[in-house]
Amino acid sequence: MKVTLLACTPDADRICAVAARSCYSERGASEMMGSIEPEKALPRVIAMGHLSVVEHAAFTFSVEGASRSLTHQLVRHRIASFSQQSQRYVSMEGAGFVIPHTVEADSEAEGLYKETMERIWAAYARLVELGVPNEDARYVLPNGCTTNITITMNARELLHFFSLRCCSRAQWEIREMACQMLELCRKVSPLIFKDAGPACVRGPCPEGEKSCGRPWTKAD
Ligand SMILES: Cc1cc2nc3c(=O)[nH]c(=O)nc-3n(C[C@H](O)[C@H](O)[C@H](O)COP(=O)(O)OP(=O)(O)OC[C@H]3O[C@@H](n4cnc5c(N)ncnc54)[C@H](O)[C@@H]3O)c2cc1C
């Protein structure tokens, strides 16, 4: 899977900091842009939960070679915009598939998995050859089929997304993607994403009996 940050609001930390400060100042945001010190203004506001100010920053990612299983989970996040490779307009004959680590770890499981995938793709190709359109032939394709998706989220939604999907309760593939997205966000907006990640980074774990009970590490 390849995760790329395609674009984001320039100087997002400063924009959000000045937006926050403009709520409590007689001066307008344009006047304060040059003088504001984001590291003084922003972390406090975020810690207080005044998260509407980080909605001013948007981030667009390209995720390539993820499974359809991952994207099915991803698109449940409603405060986001998605553009996904179509299985109607793009032939899936050359598409790949994701092999989960648990399958790779066992040679018999891996063999069975790959053989099944080969049969599925052979069936897809034969259906297309018989005149079945891509949009119908795709019904035989598996959850593991790879796809590309472009995602845009504002920073508030990203904080929420990282809270759920960087957690060890999230499935490994979406977790891997979320952790890569967080790293990319931190590089460009270290203040907004300073305490981003699962809830246990900021306080007690809310997962109750499902809690892993361990401090967070992205390598889990
Ligand atoms: C570990 C894990 C396991 C999961 N297992 C399942 C499962 O078994 N089955 C299943 O169906 N789903 C499952 N999900 C998906 C989950 O239920 C959510 O649909 C998904 O995580 C999106 O989260 P969200 O609704 O909080 O966030 P988003 O859709 O990203 O929305 C962000 C926030 O906006 C607000 N919001 C958005 N839309 C509305 C609305 N219509 N009304 C009110 N407030 C709104 C809420 O505060 C919400 O938290 C799982 C998720 C995780 C992380």
Tab-separated table of C-alpha atoms in Angstrom, residues 5 7-17 19 42 46 51-61 79 152-159 185 188-189 191-193:
chain	number	residue	atom	x	y	z
A	5	LEU	CA	-0.154	13.353	1.111
A	7	ALA	CA	-1.941	18.505	-0.748
A	8	CYS	CA	-2.941	20.323	2.400
A	9	THR	CA	-3.812	23.788	3.639
A	10	PRO	CA	-0.532	25.727	3.613
A	11	ASP	CA	0.707	26.703	7.085
A	12	ALA	CA	-2.250	24.897	8.641
A	13	ASP	CA	-1.024	25.307	12.233
A	14	ARG	CA	-0.869	29.094	11.787
A	15	ILE	CA	-4.235	29.333	10.004
A	16	CYS	CA	-5.980	27.372	12.770
A	17	ALA	CA	-4.161	29.287	15.506
A	19	ALA	CA	-8.743	31.427	13.590
A	42	LEU	CA	-3.144	26.279	19.328
A	46	ILE	CA	-7.179	21.801	21.042
A	51	LEU	CA	-11.980	21.622	17.722
A	52	SER	CA	-13.992	23.647	15.223
A	53	VAL	CA	-10.882	25.806	14.716
A	54	VAL	CA	-8.978	22.913	13.136
A	55	GLU	CA	-11.732	22.438	10.574
A	56	HIS	CA	-9.989	25.247	8.636
A	57	ALA	CA	-7.221	22.845	7.625
A	58	ALA	CA	-7.811	20.193	4.955
A	59	PHE	CA	-5.595	17.282	3.884
A	60	THR	CA	-5.819	15.229	0.696
A	61	PHE	CA	-4.243	11.771	0.472
A	79	ILE	CA	-17.132	13.810	7.323
A	152	THR	CA	-9.869	14.530	1.777
A	153	MET	CA	-10.561	15.195	5.444
A	154	ASN	CA	-10.365	18.288	7.563
A	155	ALA	CA	-8.108	18.126	10.615
A	156	ARG	CA	-10.990	17.701	13.056
A	157	GLU	CA	-12.190	14.596	11.240
A	158	LEU	CA	-8.601	13.365	10.968
A	159	LEU	CA	-8.142	13.649	14.744
A	185	CYS	CA	0.215	15.061	8.856
A	188	VAL	CA	3.396	19.466	7.941
A	189	SER	CA	1.271	20.352	10.998
A	191	LEU	CA	0.900	21.332	16.450
A	192	ILE	CA	-2.508	20.173	15.255
A	193	PHE	CA	-1.416	16.525	15.338
